[in-house]
């Protein structure tokens, strides 16, 4: 009887969380979408970048010969970058799908970056993903957070969004904010400040992506396909070398900061807290082995901190899941970026 009550309690708790998240996600943002050709161009593996006839959808394929990716045609000084994405289905171990902003091609040693990374999956296991923030080449101070999703992202499209303003960064899954980084003087140049492009990629990361490289890409299941629709680029396109924003950028940035998605309302903050309590399984803010003094933007919550070990991972019994992870994207199989992962 006690076991039954415990099971029922867990089911009700999960149902309550899902209902609260659904309430937030049901309040969709008012977004203006664009076609692929209006804002993007293939990045690599051009033959594996497949556009729909109307240009409103694009598929990225990974086969045994190459992965693929696309990039925004412009760089943006702040913006809202968003897409409905459907991840590859079936056995996808070793397959990395990334949706992120970066300026690494322009500022190789001082680049900025904001990441969503999905690290493949073994059939029947919960999907894991990571967000990360880099500013001014601060790759030695990674700001990773790792989570599980509350749905199967290969079954249908879900919206993933990155808001980047001069004041804050917000990562969204559907309309649920899952992470906010508020800019502070103490962050200094670690806060991304230079114009960035939007990237989407799929590629083979067998050497590290799933369970630390234990499970490799199995090309028996190829091609692996990630799909994108309802693409959104809202912000001010700029010359990356430009030092002073134009008057139009000042106006567009003001519009960006006043948009609905730029505000974490009390309801959204509640949903974010519930998501993080239930689905976050690693945070650099609680990794005291790596950072004995938390980085300045960390909002350390004592009750939350008690759930994590000094490694930043959940203590045994604090969560029903276990997992492991790592880092991110090449343009081709010989890139330095991949070699550094």
Short mmCIF file of C-alpha atoms in Angstrom, two decimals:
data_model
loop_
_atom_site.label_atom_id
_atom_site.label_comp_id
_atom_site.label_asym_id
_atom_site.label_seq_id
_atom_site.Cartn_x
_atom_site.Cartn_y
_atom_site.Cartn_z
CA UNK A 1 0.00 0.00 0.00
CA UNK A 2 2.82 2.41 0.89
CA UNK A 3 4.52 1.60 -2.41
CA UNK A 4 1.26 2.32 -4.27
CA UNK A 5 0.83 5.63 -2.45
CA UNK A 6 4.41 6.61 -3.28
CA UNK A 7 3.90 5.76 -6.96
CA UNK A 8 0.63 7.70 -7.05
CA UNK A 9 2.27 10.70 -5.38
CA UNK A 10 5.08 10.74 -7.94
CA UNK A 11 2.56 10.48 -10.79
CA UNK A 12 0.51 13.38 -9.43
CA UNK A 13 3.64 15.49 -8.94
CA UNK A 14 4.73 14.86 -12.52
CA UNK A 15 1.23 15.59 -13.82
CA UNK A 16 1.16 18.86 -11.86
CA UNK A 17 4.49 19.89 -13.38
CA UNK A 18 3.39 19.02 -16.90
CA UNK A 19 0.14 20.96 -16.48
CA UNK A 20 1.98 24.03 -15.17
CA UNK A 21 4.46 23.88 -18.05
CA UNK A 22 1.63 23.39 -20.54
CA UNK A 23 -0.15 26.44 -19.16
CA UNK A 24 2.89 28.56 -19.99
CA UNK A 25 3.57 26.93 -23.38
CA UNK A 26 -0.04 27.44 -24.38
CA UNK A 27 0.55 31.22 -24.35
CA UNK A 28 2.45 31.34 -27.64
CA UNK A 29 4.70 34.27 -28.53
CA UNK A 30 3.64 36.61 -31.32
CA UNK A 31 6.44 35.89 -33.80
CA UNK A 32 7.10 36.84 -37.41
CA UNK A 33 8.56 33.90 -39.31
CA UNK A 34 10.69 34.00 -42.47
CA UNK A 35 11.54 31.54 -45.21
CA UNK A 36 14.95 29.90 -45.40
CA UNK A 37 16.12 31.99 -48.35
CA UNK A 38 15.11 35.23 -46.60
CA UNK A 39 17.58 34.77 -43.79
CA UNK A 40 19.85 31.73 -44.13
CA UNK A 41 22.36 29.96 -46.34
CA UNK A 42 23.89 26.44 -46.27
CA UNK A 43 27.01 26.19 -44.10
CA UNK A 44 28.40 22.75 -45.02
CA UNK A 45 27.16 19.49 -46.51
CA UNK A 46 25.09 21.45 -49.04
CA UNK A 47 23.62 18.29 -50.57
CA UNK A 48 22.27 17.34 -47.14
CA UNK A 49 20.53 20.70 -46.62
CA UNK A 50 17.08 20.00 -48.09
CA UNK A 51 14.56 22.83 -48.38
CA UNK A 52 10.83 22.38 -48.86
CA UNK A 53 9.37 23.71 -52.14
CA UNK A 54 7.89 26.76 -50.38
CA UNK A 55 11.12 27.42 -48.46
CA UNK A 56 9.40 27.40 -45.08
CA UNK A 57 11.00 24.17 -43.89
CA UNK A 58 14.50 22.76 -44.07
CA UNK A 59 15.91 19.34 -43.23
CA UNK A 60 19.51 18.72 -42.16
CA UNK A 61 20.83 15.21 -42.86
CA UNK A 62 23.74 13.23 -41.48
CA UNK A 63 24.85 10.23 -43.53
CA UNK A 64 28.07 8.20 -43.57
CA UNK A 65 29.69 10.82 -45.82
CA UNK A 66 28.90 14.13 -44.14
CA UNK A 67 26.78 16.07 -41.72
CA UNK A 68 25.23 19.41 -42.64
CA UNK A 69 24.34 22.83 -41.36
CA UNK A 70 23.03 26.28 -42.15
CA UNK A 71 23.91 29.79 -40.98
CA UNK A 72 22.11 33.13 -40.93
CA UNK A 73 23.06 35.39 -43.82
CA UNK A 74 23.82 38.24 -41.40
CA UNK A 75 25.38 38.76 -38.00
CA UNK A 76 23.20 40.39 -35.35
CA UNK A 77 23.98 42.74 -32.50
CA UNK A 78 21.52 41.15 -30.06
CA UNK A 79 18.43 39.31 -31.19
CA UNK A 80 15.79 36.63 -30.75
CA UNK A 81 16.70 33.43 -32.61
CA UNK A 82 14.07 30.72 -32.80
CA UNK A 83 12.82 27.71 -34.73
CA UNK A 84 10.44 24.80 -34.44
CA UNK A 85 12.71 21.76 -34.45
CA UNK A 86 12.09 18.03 -34.70
CA UNK A 87 15.04 15.82 -33.77
CA UNK A 88 16.09 12.54 -35.43
CA UNK A 89 14.15 9.48 -34.31
CA UNK A 90 15.04 5.88 -33.51
CA UNK A 91 18.64 5.10 -32.51
CA UNK A 92 20.59 8.38 -32.60
CA UNK A 93 23.54 7.74 -30.27
CA UNK A 94 26.58 9.83 -31.21
CA UNK A 95 24.52 12.26 -33.30
CA UNK A 96 24.77 15.91 -32.22
CA UNK A 97 22.17 18.48 -33.22
CA UNK A 98 23.09 22.05 -32.31
CA UNK A 99 21.14 25.31 -32.52
CA UNK A 100 23.33 28.20 -31.44
CA UNK A 101 24.74 31.67 -32.02
CA UNK A 102 28.44 32.34 -32.52
CA UNK A 103 30.99 34.67 -34.10
CA UNK A 104 33.88 32.21 -34.06
CA UNK A 105 34.47 32.60 -37.78
CA UNK A 106 35.11 36.33 -37.31
CA UNK A 107 36.66 36.51 -33.83
CA UNK A 108 38.59 33.25 -33.59
CA UNK A 109 40.35 33.96 -30.28
CA UNK A 110 37.71 36.12 -28.61
CA UNK A 111 34.49 34.57 -29.84
CA UNK A 112 31.06 34.68 -28.18
CA UNK A 113 28.60 31.79 -28.22
CA UNK A 114 25.16 30.74 -26.94
CA UNK A 115 24.27 27.05 -27.34
CA UNK A 116 21.48 24.54 -27.44
CA UNK A 117 23.05 21.08 -27.94
CA UNK A 118 21.22 17.75 -28.20
CA UNK A 119 23.54 14.78 -27.79
CA UNK A 120 21.91 11.79 -29.39
CA UNK A 121 19.81 9.16 -27.74
CA UNK A 122 19.46 5.45 -27.14
CA UNK A 123 15.96 4.16 -27.81
CA UNK A 124 13.84 4.25 -24.68
CA UNK A 125 16.09 6.64 -22.76
CA UNK A 126 15.15 10.23 -21.91
CA UNK A 127 16.62 12.88 -24.19
CA UNK A 128 19.39 15.04 -22.75
CA UNK A 129 20.55 18.45 -23.84
CA UNK A 130 22.82 21.28 -22.75
CA UNK A 131 22.89 25.07 -22.82
CA UNK A 132 26.10 27.06 -22.63
CA UNK A 133 27.31 30.66 -22.63
CA UNK A 134 30.71 31.97 -23.75
CA UNK A 135 31.88 35.56 -23.94
CA UNK A 136 35.10 36.98 -25.39
CA UNK A 137 36.73 33.57 -25.83
CA UNK A 138 36.03 32.45 -22.26
CA UNK A 139 35.99 28.75 -23.21
CA UNK A 140 38.08 27.94 -20.12
CA UNK A 141 35.11 29.15 -18.05
CA UNK A 142 32.33 27.08 -19.54
CA UNK A 143 28.89 27.81 -18.16
CA UNK A 144 27.18 24.51 -18.95
CA UNK A 145 23.82 23.44 -17.63
CA UNK A 146 22.41 20.02 -18.51
CA UNK A 147 18.84 18.83 -18.52
CA UNK A 148 16.30 16.23 -19.57
CA UNK A 149 13.26 17.08 -21.68
CA UNK A 150 9.71 16.39 -20.48
CA UNK A 151 8.72 15.12 -23.95
CA UNK A 152 10.16 13.13 -26.84
CA UNK A 153 11.60 15.78 -29.22
CA UNK A 154 11.66 13.32 -32.13
CA UNK A 155 7.89 12.81 -32.18
CA UNK A 156 6.81 16.32 -33.11
CA UNK A 157 8.07 19.88 -33.52
CA UNK A 158 8.89 22.00 -30.49
CA UNK A 159 10.14 25.59 -30.42
CA UNK A 160 13.66 26.34 -29.16
CA UNK A 161 14.62 29.99 -28.72
CA UNK A 162 17.54 32.12 -27.60
CA UNK A 163 17.01 35.73 -26.51
CA UNK A 164 20.15 37.85 -26.30
CA UNK A 165 20.01 41.49 -25.25
CA UNK A 166 22.44 43.89 -23.59
CA UNK A 167 20.73 43.07 -20.28
CA UNK A 168 20.05 39.34 -20.25
CA UNK A 169 20.04 36.00 -22.05
CA UNK A 170 17.05 33.64 -21.90
CA UNK A 171 16.85 30.10 -23.27
CA UNK A 172 13.33 28.88 -24.05
CA UNK A 173 11.87 25.45 -24.80
CA UNK A 174 8.49 26.17 -26.33
CA UNK A 175 7.42 29.20 -24.27
CA UNK A 176 8.98 27.89 -21.03
CA UNK A 177 12.11 29.79 -19.97
CA UNK A 178 14.59 27.18 -18.78
CA UNK A 179 17.56 29.44 -18.08
CA UNK A 180 18.24 33.17 -17.62
CA UNK A 181 21.65 34.85 -17.40
CA UNK A 182 21.41 38.44 -16.16
CA UNK A 183 24.30 40.68 -17.14
CA UNK A 184 26.32 42.15 -14.28
CA UNK A 185 29.41 44.36 -14.11
CA UNK A 186 31.25 41.50 -12.42
CA UNK A 187 30.87 39.33 -15.55
CA UNK A 188 32.90 41.84 -17.53
CA UNK A 189 33.81 40.57 -21.01
CA UNK A 190 32.47 37.10 -20.19
CA UNK A 191 29.06 38.43 -21.24
CA UNK A 192 28.64 38.02 -25.03
CA UNK A 193 28.88 41.45 -26.63
CA UNK A 194 29.94 41.13 -30.27
CA UNK A 195 27.66 40.47 -33.29
CA UNK A 196 26.78 36.81 -33.80
CA UNK A 197 25.29 34.59 -36.49
CA UNK A 198 22.70 31.86 -35.93
CA UNK A 199 23.82 28.30 -36.74
CA UNK A 200 22.02 24.95 -36.97
CA UNK A 201 24.03 21.76 -37.50
CA UNK A 202 23.94 17.97 -37.34
CA UNK A 203 27.12 15.87 -37.23
CA UNK A 204 28.88 12.73 -35.98
CA UNK A 205 30.34 13.08 -32.49
CA UNK A 206 30.75 9.37 -31.77
CA UNK A 207 33.92 9.95 -29.75
CA UNK A 208 32.13 11.80 -26.90
CA UNK A 209 28.47 12.67 -27.38
CA UNK A 210 26.48 9.77 -25.89
CA UNK A 211 27.61 8.29 -22.57
CA UNK A 212 31.09 9.73 -23.05
CA UNK A 213 31.54 8.00 -26.41
CA UNK A 214 30.42 4.56 -25.24
CA UNK A 215 27.66 4.49 -27.87
CA UNK A 216 28.66 5.37 -31.44
CA UNK A 217 26.72 6.48 -34.49
CA UNK A 218 25.25 3.43 -36.23
CA UNK A 219 24.85 4.27 -39.91
CA UNK A 220 22.45 1.39 -40.31
CA UNK A 221 19.87 3.98 -39.18
CA UNK A 222 21.07 6.74 -41.53
CA UNK A 223 20.22 9.22 -42.76
CA UNK A 224 19.66 11.00 -39.47
CA UNK A 225 17.34 13.95 -40.03
CA UNK A 226 16.66 17.09 -38.01
CA UNK A 227 13.85 19.31 -39.30
CA UNK A 228 13.31 23.07 -38.90
CA UNK A 229 10.27 25.22 -39.56
CA UNK A 230 8.78 28.59 -38.55
CA UNK A 231 12.20 30.22 -38.53
CA UNK A 232 12.60 33.49 -36.63
CA UNK A 233 15.39 36.09 -36.78
CA UNK A 234 14.54 39.24 -34.87
CA UNK A 235 17.30 41.77 -34.26
CA UNK A 236 19.55 44.24 -36.02
CA UNK A 237 21.88 42.98 -38.78
CA UNK A 238 25.29 44.65 -38.49
CA UNK A 239 28.81 44.69 -39.85
CA UNK A 240 30.83 42.62 -37.34
CA UNK A 241 33.64 45.20 -37.37
CA UNK A 242 31.24 48.06 -36.71
CA UNK A 243 32.01 49.66 -33.36
CA UNK A 244 29.03 51.99 -32.87
CA UNK A 245 25.46 50.70 -33.36
CA UNK A 246 23.42 52.60 -35.94
CA UNK A 247 20.31 54.54 -34.95
CA UNK A 248 18.17 51.76 -36.43
CA UNK A 249 19.90 49.22 -34.17
CA UNK A 250 19.19 51.30 -31.10
CA UNK A 251 15.51 51.31 -32.06
CA UNK A 252 15.42 47.59 -32.86
CA UNK A 253 17.20 46.70 -29.61
CA UNK A 254 14.63 48.72 -27.68
CA UNK A 255 11.86 46.79 -29.44
CA UNK A 256 13.64 43.53 -28.62
CA UNK A 257 13.91 44.38 -24.92
CA UNK A 258 10.23 45.33 -24.71
CA UNK A 259 8.95 42.21 -26.47
CA UNK A 260 6.83 39.66 -24.64
CA UNK A 261 9.59 37.04 -24.68
CA UNK A 262 12.06 39.46 -23.04
CA UNK A 263 10.10 39.46 -19.79
CA UNK A 264 10.18 36.57 -17.33
CA UNK A 265 6.76 37.05 -15.77
CA UNK A 266 5.97 35.56 -12.34
CA UNK A 267 4.16 32.68 -14.09
CA UNK A 268 7.13 32.00 -16.35
CA UNK A 269 9.55 32.19 -13.44
CA UNK A 270 7.47 29.61 -11.60
CA UNK A 271 7.57 27.33 -14.65
CA UNK A 272 11.33 27.85 -14.97
CA UNK A 273 11.89 27.00 -11.31
CA UNK A 274 9.79 23.83 -11.62
CA UNK A 275 11.59 22.78 -14.78
CA UNK A 276 15.00 23.27 -13.18
CA UNK A 277 14.00 21.43 -10.02
CA UNK A 278 12.71 18.46 -11.98
CA UNK A 279 14.93 18.24 -15.07
CA UNK A 280 18.28 19.98 -14.49
CA UNK A 281 20.92 17.41 -13.56
CA UNK A 282 24.13 19.48 -13.80
CA UNK A 283 24.94 23.13 -13.14
CA UNK A 284 28.32 24.83 -13.22
CA UNK A 285 27.06 27.08 -10.42
CA UNK A 286 27.12 24.07 -8.05
CA UNK A 287 30.34 22.58 -9.40
CA UNK A 288 32.62 23.64 -6.54
CA UNK A 289 35.47 21.43 -7.75
CA UNK A 290 35.59 23.42 -10.95
CA UNK A 291 34.63 26.79 -9.48
CA UNK A 292 35.33 26.99 -5.70
CA UNK A 293 33.90 30.51 -5.91
CA UNK A 294 30.74 30.57 -8.05
CA UNK A 295 30.93 32.74 -11.16
CA UNK A 296 29.36 36.18 -10.63
CA UNK A 297 26.08 35.57 -12.47
CA UNK A 298 25.26 32.46 -10.42
CA UNK A 299 22.16 32.75 -8.27
CA UNK A 300 22.92 30.04 -5.73
CA UNK A 301 19.76 28.77 -4.07
CA UNK A 302 20.67 26.98 -0.79
CA UNK A 303 17.77 24.51 -0.96
CA UNK A 304 18.70 23.70 -4.55
CA UNK A 305 22.44 23.51 -3.84
CA UNK A 306 21.86 20.76 -1.26
CA UNK A 307 20.62 18.48 -4.05
CA UNK A 308 23.94 18.64 -5.90
CA UNK A 309 27.32 17.09 -5.26
CA UNK A 310 30.54 19.11 -5.34
CA UNK A 311 30.88 17.99 -8.97
CA UNK A 312 27.76 19.97 -9.87
CA UNK A 313 25.80 16.77 -10.55
CA UNK A 314 22.73 15.62 -8.68
CA UNK A 315 23.26 13.50 -5.60
CA UNK A 316 22.15 9.88 -5.79
CA UNK A 317 18.44 9.72 -5.07
CA UNK A 318 17.84 13.41 -5.85
CA UNK A 319 16.62 12.54 -9.33
CA UNK A 320 15.32 9.50 -11.11
CA UNK A 321 17.75 9.92 -14.04
CA UNK A 322 21.47 9.51 -14.45
CA UNK A 323 23.69 10.69 -17.31
CA UNK A 324 26.93 12.26 -18.60
CA UNK A 325 27.95 14.93 -21.18
CA UNK A 326 30.33 17.22 -23.06
CA UNK A 327 30.74 19.95 -25.81
CA UNK A 328 30.09 21.10 -29.44
CA UNK A 329 30.31 21.78 -33.36
CA UNK A 330 32.59 21.38 -36.36
CA UNK A 331 32.24 22.64 -39.90
CA UNK A 332 33.91 19.51 -41.21
CA UNK A 333 35.51 16.40 -39.85
CA UNK A 334 38.93 18.03 -39.72
CA UNK A 335 38.04 21.20 -37.83
CA UNK A 336 40.05 22.43 -34.89
CA UNK A 337 36.83 22.99 -32.98
CA UNK A 338 36.02 19.30 -33.07
CA UNK A 339 39.56 18.37 -32.09
CA UNK A 340 39.28 20.46 -28.95
CA UNK A 341 36.16 18.73 -27.64
#
